[in-house]
mmCIF file of C-alpha atoms in Angstrom:
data_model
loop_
_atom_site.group_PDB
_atom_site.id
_atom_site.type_symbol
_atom_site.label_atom_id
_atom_site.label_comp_id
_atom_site.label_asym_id
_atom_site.label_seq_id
_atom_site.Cartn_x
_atom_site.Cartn_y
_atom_site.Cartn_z
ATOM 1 C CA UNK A 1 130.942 127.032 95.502
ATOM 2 C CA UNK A 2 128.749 123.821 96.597
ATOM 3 C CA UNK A 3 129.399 122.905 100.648
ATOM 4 C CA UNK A 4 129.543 119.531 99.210
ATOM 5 C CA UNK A 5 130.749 117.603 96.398
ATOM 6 C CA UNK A 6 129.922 114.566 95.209
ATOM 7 C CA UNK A 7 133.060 113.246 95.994
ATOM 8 C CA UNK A 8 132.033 114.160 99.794
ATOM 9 C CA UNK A 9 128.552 112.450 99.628
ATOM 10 C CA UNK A 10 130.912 109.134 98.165
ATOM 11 C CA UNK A 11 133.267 109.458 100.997
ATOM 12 C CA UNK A 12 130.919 109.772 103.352
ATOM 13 C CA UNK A 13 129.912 106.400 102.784
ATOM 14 C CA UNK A 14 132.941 105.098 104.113
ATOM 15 C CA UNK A 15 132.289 105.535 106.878
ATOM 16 C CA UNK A 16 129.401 103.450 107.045
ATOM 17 C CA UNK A 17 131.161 100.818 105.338
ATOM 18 C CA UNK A 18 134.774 101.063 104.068
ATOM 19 C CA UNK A 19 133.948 99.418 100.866
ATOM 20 C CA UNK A 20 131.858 102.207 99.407
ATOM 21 C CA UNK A 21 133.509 104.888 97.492
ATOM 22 C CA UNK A 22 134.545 102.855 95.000
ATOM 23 C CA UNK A 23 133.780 103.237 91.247
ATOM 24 C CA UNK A 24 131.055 100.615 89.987
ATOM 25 C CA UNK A 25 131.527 98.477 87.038
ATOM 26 C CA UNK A 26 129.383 99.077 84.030
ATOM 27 C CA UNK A 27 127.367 96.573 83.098
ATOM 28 C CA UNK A 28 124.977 96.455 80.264
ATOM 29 C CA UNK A 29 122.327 94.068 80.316
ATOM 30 C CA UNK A 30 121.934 94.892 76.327
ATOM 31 C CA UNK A 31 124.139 93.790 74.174
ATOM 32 C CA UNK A 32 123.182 90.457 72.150
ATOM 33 C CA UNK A 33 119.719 89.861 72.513
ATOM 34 C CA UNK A 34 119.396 86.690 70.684
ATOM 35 C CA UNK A 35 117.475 84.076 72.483
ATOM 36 C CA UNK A 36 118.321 81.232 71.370
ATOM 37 C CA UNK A 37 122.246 81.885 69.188
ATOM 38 C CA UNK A 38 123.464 79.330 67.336
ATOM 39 C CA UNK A 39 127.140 80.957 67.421
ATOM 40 C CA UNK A 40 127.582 79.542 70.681
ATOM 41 C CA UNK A 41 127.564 75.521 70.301
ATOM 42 C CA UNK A 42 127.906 74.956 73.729
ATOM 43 C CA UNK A 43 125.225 76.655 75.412
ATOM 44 C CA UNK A 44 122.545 78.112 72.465
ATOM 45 C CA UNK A 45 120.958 79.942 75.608
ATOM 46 C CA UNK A 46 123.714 81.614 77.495
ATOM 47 C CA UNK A 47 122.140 85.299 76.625
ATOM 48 C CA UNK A 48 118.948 83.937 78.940
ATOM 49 C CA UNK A 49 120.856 82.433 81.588
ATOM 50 C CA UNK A 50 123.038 85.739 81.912
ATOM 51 C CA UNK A 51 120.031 87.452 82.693
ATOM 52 C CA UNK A 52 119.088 85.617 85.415
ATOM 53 C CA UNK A 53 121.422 87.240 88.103
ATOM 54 C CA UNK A 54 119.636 87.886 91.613
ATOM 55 C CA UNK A 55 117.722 90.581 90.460
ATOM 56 C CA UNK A 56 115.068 88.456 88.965
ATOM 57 C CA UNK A 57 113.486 87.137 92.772
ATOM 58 C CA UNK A 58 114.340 90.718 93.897
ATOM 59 C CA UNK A 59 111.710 91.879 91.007
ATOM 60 C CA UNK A 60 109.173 89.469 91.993
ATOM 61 C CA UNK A 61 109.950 89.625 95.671
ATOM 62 C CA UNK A 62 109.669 93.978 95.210
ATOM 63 C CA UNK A 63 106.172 93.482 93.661
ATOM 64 C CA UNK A 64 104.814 90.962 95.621
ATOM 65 C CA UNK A 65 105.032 93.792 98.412
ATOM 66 C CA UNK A 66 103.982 96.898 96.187
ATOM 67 C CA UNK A 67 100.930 94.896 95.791
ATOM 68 C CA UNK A 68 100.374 94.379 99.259
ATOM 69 C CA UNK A 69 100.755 98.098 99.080
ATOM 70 C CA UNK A 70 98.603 99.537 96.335
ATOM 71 C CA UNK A 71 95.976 96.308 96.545
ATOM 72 C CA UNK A 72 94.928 97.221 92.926
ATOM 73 C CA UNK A 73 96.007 95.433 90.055
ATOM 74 C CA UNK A 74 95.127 98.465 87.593
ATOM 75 C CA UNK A 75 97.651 100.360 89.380
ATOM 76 C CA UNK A 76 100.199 97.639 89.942
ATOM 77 C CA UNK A 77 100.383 97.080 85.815
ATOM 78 C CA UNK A 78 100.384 100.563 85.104
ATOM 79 C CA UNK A 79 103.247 101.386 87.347
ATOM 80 C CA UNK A 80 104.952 98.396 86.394
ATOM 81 C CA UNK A 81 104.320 99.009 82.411
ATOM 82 C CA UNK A 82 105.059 102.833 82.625
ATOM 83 C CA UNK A 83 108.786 101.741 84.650
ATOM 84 C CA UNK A 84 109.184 100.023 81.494
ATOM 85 C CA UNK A 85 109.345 102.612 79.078
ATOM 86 C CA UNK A 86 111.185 104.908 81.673
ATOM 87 C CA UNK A 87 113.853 102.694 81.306
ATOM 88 C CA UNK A 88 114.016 102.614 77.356
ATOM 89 C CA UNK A 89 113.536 106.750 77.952
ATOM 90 C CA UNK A 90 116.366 107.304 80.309
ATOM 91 C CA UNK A 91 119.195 103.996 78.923
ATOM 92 C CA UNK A 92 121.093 107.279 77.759
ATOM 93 C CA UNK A 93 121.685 108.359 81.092
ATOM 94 C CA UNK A 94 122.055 104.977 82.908
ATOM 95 C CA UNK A 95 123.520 102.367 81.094
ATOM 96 C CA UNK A 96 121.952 99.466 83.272
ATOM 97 C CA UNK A 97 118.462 100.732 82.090
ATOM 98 C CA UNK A 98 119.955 99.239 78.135
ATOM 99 C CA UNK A 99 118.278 95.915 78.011
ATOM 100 C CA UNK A 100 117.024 93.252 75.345
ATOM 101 C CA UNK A 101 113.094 93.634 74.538
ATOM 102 C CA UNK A 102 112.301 90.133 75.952
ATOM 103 C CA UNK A 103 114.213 91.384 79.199
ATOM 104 C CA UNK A 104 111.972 94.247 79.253
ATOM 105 C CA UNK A 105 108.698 92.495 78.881
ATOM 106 C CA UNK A 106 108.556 88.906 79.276
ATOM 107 C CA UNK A 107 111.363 88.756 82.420
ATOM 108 C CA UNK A 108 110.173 91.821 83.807
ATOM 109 C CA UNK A 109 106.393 92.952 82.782
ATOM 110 C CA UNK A 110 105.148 88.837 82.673
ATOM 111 C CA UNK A 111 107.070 86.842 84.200
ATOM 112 C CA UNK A 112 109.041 88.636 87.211
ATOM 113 C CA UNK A 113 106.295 91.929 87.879
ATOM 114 C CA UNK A 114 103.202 90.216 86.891
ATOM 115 C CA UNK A 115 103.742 86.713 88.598
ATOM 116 C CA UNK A 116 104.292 89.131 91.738
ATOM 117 C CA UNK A 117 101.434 90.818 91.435
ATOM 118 C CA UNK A 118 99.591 87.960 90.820
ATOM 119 C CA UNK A 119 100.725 86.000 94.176
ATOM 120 C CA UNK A 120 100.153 89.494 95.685
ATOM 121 C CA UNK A 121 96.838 89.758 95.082
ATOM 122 C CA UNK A 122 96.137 86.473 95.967
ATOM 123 C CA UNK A 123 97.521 86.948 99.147
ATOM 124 C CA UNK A 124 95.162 89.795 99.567
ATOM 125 C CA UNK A 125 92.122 88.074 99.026
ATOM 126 C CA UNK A 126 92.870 85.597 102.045
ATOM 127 C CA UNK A 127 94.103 88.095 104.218
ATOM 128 C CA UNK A 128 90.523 89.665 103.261
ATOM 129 C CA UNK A 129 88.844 86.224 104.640
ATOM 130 C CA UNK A 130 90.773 85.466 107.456
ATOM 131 C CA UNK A 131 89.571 86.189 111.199
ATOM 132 C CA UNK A 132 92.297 88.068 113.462
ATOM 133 C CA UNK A 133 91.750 87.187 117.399
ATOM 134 C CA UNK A 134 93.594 90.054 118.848
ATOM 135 C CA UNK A 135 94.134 88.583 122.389
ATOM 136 C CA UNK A 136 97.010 88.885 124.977
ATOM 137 C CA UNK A 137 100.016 87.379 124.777
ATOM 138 C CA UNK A 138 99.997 85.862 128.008
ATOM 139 C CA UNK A 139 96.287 84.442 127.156
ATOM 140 C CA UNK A 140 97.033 82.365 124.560
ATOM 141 C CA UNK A 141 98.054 78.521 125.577
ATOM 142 C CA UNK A 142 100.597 77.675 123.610
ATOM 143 C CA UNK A 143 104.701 78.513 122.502
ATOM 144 C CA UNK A 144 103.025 78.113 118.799
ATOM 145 C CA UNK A 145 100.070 80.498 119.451
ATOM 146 C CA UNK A 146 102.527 83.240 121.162
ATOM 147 C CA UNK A 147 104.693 83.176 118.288
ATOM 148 C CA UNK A 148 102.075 83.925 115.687
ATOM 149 C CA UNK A 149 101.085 86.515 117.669
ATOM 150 C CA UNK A 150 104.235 88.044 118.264
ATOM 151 C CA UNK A 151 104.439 87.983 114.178
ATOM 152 C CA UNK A 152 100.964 89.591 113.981
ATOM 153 C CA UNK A 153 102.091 92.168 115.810
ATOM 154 C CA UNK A 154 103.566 93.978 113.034
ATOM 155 C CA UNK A 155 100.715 93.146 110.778
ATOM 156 C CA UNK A 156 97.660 95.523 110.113
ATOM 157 C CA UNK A 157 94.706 94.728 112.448
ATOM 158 C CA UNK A 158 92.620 94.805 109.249
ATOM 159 C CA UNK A 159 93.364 94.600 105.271
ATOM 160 C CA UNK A 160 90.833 96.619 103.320
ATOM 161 C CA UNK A 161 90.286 96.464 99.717
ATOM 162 C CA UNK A 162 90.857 99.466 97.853
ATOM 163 C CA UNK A 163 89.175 100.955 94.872
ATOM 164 C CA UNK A 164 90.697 103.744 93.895
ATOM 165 C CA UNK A 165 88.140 104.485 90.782
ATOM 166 C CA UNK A 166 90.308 106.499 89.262
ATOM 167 C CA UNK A 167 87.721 107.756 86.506
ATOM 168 C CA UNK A 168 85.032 108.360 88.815
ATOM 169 C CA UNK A 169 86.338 111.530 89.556
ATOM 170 C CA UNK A 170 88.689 114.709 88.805
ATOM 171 C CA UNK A 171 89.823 114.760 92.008
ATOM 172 C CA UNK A 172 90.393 110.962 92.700
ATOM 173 C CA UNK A 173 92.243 110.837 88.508
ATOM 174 C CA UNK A 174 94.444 113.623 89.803
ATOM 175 C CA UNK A 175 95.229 111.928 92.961
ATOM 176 C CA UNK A 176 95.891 108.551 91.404
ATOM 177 C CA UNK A 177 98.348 109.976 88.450
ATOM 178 C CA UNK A 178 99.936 111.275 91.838
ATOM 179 C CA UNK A 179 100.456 108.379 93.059
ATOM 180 C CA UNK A 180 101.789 106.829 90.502
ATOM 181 C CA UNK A 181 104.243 109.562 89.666
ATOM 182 C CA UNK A 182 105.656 109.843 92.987
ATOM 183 C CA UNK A 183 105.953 105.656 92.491
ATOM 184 C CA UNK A 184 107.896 106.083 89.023
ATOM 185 C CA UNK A 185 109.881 109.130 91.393
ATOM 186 C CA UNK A 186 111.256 106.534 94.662
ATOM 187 C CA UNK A 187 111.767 103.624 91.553
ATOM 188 C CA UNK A 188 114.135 106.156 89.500
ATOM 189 C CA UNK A 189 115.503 107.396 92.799
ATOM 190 C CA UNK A 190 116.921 103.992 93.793
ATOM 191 C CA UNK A 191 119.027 103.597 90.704
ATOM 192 C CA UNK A 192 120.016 107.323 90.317
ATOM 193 C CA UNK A 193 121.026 106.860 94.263
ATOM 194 C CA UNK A 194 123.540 103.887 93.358
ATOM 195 C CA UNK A 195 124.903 105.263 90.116
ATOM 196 C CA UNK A 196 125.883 108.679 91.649
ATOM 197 C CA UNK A 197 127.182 107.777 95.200
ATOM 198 C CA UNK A 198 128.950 104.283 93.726
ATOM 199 C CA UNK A 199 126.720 101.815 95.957
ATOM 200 C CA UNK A 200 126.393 98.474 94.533
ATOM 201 C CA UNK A 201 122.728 97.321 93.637
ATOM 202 C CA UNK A 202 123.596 93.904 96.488
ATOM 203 C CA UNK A 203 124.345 95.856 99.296
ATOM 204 C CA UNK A 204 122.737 96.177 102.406
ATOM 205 C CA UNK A 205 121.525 99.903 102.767
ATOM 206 C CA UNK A 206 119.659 99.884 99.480
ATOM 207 C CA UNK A 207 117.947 96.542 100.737
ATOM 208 C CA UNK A 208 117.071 98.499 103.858
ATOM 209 C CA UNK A 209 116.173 101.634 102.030
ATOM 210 C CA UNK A 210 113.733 99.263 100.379
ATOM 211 C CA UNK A 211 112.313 97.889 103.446
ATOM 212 C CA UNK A 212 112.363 101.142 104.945
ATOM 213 C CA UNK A 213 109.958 102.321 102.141
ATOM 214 C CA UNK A 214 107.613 99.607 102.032
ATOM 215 C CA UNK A 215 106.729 99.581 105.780
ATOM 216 C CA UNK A 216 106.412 103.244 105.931
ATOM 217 C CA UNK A 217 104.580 103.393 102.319
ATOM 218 C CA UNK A 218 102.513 101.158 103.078
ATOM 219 C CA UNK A 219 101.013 103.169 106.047
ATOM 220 C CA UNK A 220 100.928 105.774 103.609
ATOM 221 C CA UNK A 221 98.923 104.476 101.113
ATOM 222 C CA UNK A 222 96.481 103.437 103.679
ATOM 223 C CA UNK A 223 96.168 107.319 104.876
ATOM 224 C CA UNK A 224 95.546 108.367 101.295
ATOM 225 C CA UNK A 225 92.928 105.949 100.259
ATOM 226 C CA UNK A 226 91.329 106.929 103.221
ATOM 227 C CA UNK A 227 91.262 110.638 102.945
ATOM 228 C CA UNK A 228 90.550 110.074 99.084
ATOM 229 C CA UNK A 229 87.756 107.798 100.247
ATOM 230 C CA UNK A 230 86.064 109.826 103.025
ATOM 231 C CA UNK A 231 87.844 113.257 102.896
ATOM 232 C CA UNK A 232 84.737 115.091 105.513
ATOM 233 C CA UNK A 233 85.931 112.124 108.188
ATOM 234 C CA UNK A 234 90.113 112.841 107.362
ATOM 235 C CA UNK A 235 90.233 116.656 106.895
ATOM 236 C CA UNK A 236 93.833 116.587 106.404
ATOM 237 C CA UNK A 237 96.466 113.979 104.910
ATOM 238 C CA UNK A 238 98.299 111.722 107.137
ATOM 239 C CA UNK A 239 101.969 112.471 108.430
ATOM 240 C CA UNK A 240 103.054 109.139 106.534
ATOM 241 C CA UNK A 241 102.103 110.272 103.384
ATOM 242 C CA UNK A 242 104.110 113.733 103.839
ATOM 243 C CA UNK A 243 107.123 111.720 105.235
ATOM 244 C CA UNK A 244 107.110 109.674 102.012
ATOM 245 C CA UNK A 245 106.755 112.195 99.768
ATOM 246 C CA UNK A 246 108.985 114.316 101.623
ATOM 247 C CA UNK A 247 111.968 111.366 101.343
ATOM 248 C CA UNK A 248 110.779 111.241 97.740
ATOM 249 C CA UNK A 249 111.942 114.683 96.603
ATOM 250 C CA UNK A 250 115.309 114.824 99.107
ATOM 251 C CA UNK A 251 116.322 111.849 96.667
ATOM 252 C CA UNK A 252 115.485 113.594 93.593
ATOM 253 C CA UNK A 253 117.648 116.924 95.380
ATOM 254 C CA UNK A 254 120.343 114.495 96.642
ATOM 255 C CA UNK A 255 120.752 113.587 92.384
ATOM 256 C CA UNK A 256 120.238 116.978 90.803
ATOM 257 C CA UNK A 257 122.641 118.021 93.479
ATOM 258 C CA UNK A 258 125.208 115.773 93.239
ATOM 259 C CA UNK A 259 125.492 114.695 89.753
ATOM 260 C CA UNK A 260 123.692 117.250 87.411
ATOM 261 C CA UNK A 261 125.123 116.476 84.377
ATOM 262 C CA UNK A 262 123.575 112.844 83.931
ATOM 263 C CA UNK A 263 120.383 114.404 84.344
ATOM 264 C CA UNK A 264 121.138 116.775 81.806
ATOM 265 C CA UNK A 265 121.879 114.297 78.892
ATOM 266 C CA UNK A 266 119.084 115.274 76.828
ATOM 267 C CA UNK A 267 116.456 112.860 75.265
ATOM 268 C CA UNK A 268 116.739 111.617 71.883
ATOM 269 C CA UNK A 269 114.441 112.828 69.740
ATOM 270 C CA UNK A 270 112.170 110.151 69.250
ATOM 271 C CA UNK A 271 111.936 109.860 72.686
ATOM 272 C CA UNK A 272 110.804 113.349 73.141
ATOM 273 C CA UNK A 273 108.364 112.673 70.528
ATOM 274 C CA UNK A 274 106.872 110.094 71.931
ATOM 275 C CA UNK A 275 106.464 111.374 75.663
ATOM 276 C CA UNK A 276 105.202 114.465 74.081
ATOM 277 C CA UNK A 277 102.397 112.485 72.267
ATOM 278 C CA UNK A 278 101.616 110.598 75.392
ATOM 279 C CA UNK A 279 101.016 113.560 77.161
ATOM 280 C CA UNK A 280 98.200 115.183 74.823
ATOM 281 C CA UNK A 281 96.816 111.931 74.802
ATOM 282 C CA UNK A 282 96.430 111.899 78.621
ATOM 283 C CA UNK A 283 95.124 115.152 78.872
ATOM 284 C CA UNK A 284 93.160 114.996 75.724
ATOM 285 C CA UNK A 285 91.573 111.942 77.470
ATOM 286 C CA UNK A 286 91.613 113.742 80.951
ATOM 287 C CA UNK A 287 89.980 117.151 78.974
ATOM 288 C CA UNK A 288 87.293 114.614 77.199
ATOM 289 C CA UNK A 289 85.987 112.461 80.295
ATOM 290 C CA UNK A 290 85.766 115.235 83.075
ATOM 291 C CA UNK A 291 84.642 118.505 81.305
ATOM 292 C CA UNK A 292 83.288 117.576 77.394
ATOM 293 C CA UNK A 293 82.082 114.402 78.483
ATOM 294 C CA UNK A 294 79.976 115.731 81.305
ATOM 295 C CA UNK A 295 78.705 118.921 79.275
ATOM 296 C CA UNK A 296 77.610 116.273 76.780
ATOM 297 C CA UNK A 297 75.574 114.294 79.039
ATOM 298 C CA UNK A 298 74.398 117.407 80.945
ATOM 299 C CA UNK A 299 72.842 118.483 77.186
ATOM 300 C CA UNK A 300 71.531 115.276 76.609
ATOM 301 C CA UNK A 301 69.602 115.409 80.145
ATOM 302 C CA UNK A 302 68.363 118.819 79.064
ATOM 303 C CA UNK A 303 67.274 117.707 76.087
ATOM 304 C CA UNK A 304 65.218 114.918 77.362
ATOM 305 C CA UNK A 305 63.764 116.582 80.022
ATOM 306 C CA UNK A 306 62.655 119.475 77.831
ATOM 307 C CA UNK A 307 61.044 116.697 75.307
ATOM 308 C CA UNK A 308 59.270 115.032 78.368
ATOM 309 C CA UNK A 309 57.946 118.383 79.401
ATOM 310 C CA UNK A 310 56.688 119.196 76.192
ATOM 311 C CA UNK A 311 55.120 115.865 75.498
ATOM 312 C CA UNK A 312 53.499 116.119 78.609
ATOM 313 C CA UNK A 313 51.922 119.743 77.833
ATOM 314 C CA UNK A 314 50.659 118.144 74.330
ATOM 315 C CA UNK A 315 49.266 115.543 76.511
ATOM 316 C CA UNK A 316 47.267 117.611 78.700
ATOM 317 C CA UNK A 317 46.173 120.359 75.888
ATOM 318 C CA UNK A 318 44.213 117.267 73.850
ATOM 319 C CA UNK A 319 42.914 116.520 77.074
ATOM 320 C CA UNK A 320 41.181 119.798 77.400
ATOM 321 C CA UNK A 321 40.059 120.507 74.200
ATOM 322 C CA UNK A 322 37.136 118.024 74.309
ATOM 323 C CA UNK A 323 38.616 115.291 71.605
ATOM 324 C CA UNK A 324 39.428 112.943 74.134
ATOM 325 C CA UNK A 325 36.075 113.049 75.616
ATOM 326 C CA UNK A 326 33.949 112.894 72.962
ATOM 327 C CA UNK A 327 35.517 109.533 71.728
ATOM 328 C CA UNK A 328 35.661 108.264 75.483
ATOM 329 C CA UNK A 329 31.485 109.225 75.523
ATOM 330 C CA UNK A 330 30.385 106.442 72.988
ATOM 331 C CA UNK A 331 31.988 103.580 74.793
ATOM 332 C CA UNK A 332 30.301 105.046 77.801
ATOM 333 C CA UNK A 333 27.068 104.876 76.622
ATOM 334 C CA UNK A 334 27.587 101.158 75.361
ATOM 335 C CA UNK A 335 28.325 100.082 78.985
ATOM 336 C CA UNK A 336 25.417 101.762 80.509
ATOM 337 C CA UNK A 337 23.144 100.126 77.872
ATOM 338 C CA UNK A 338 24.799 96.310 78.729
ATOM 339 C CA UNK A 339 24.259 97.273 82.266
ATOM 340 C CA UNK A 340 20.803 97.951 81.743
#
């Protein structure tokens, strides 16, 4: 017999904030996915203006700081992409994840995710140009000039650029496909969170859940890149890291936990099909650039080196054999006789 239910976990809430406990309203963001519906005389475009509820500046807003973040817009797309089709994988389970195609990808992947990103990276590339003048508080002349430091205090002293190069490695591939796994993991997390313990998606503690994981992920992405980029100088992984991915998988336990059945529902079996096929293809991929690949090229080398050597040793045996000499002798004897 569990110590706790998941009516416990829901009544727990309450007493946080006597609101919570309640059962959440469905709402599925499927449905008619006309864009423009001539049905509706009044308003041909109602199916696009009920999609644009508050969760639209939240997307950008969310993305504009996981690129501040990750600081790689490789990474950024793929995570945002991959979310994507997690959502069309896992609308059996969740019924918010059922949405119209242009919600999926010109709302979310263009429009909400990429202008993010964009403005992100942007943002970025002047922080990367911009001078920071660390002084004292109590040095700096004016109420403006305090204030702007007092902001910069909870700034980085220093934004580097990061490139991951995921292929250049098998180690730095393995460790990127981490990364963005555990990414996918907190994402899936925060809606698995609000559809088991009945928290709506506006209220305060998943906004500060949020905040709480992009200041501390964002130290922690800063202590992997740097023991992925230099790991002789950071022998071991940074204590942010662990914390997040420690948070990361007391979520995932908090859901199995609490509400095993929805994770249960099994896939259909396209679905299946498909995940299956994008999984040889990753590690057919993975198999190809990191072990055949490399044999290949190590052959090749052989090859040519073996090819050099032996042209070489022809080289030097008509050398010795008195050929090259005796053709070299007659233009010898010319110049002496112009000299003379």
């Amino acid at each position: 017999v569990p110590l706790q239910t998941v009516q416990d976990g829901r009544q727990f809430l309450k007493y946080i904030d006597p609101h919570l406990g309640v059962p959440l309203p469905e709402r599925d963001y499927g449905g008619n996915c006309l864009i423009y519906d001539p049905g509706n005389a009044t308003d041909p475009f109602h199916n696009i203006w009920d999609k644009l509820d508050g969760f639209v500046p939240a997307h950008f807003f969310g993305w504009y700081l996981k690129t501040l973040m990750i600081r790689d817009w490789w990474m950024c797309m793929i995570i945002s992409v991959m979310f994507e089709f997690l959502e069309y994988s896992l609308e059996h389970q969740l019924p918010n994840f059922s949405e119209c195609w242009w919600d999926h990808w010109i709302m979310d992947v263009i429009l909400c995710n990429g202008l993010g990103i964009y403005c992100g990276m942007k943002t970025l590339s002047w922080l990367s140009l911009k001078t920071y003048k660390w002084q004292g508080l109590w040095n700096i002349p004016t109420y403006k000039g305090k204030m702007k430091r007092i902001v910069f205090q909870f700034t980085p002293y220093s934004w580097v650029k990061f490139e991951w190069k995921p292929a250049s490695s098998l180690r730095r591939w393995l460790a990127v496909c981490g990364i963005i796994f555990v990414f996918l993991l907190a994402e899936l997390n925060t809606f698995y969170l609000k559809f088991v313990l009945w928290m709506p998606p506006e209220h305060y503690l998943v906004l500060l859940r949020l905040v709480f994981f992009v200041n501390v992920g964002g130290v922690a992405m800063r202590e992997i890149y740097d023991f992925m980029d230099d790991p002789k100088f950071h022998k071991k992984l940074g204590q942010q890291a662990w914390l997040v991915a420690a948070i990361t998988a007391t979520e995932f336990l908090i859901v199995v936990k609490y509400d095993p059945y929805t994770l249960t529902l099994s896939l259909p079996f396209y679905i299946t099909q498909c995940w299956i096929l994008g999984i040889i293809l990753v590690l057919t991929w993975t198999a190809w650039r990191f072990f055949i690949r490399d044999i290949t090229l190590r052959y090749k080398e052989i090859r040519r080196q073996k090819q050099e050597h032996r042209h070489e040793r022809d080289k030097c045996l008509s050398n010795g054999d008195g050929h090259s000499a005796l053709l070299e002798e007659p233009n010898g004897s010319k110049l002496r006789e112009r000299k003379l």
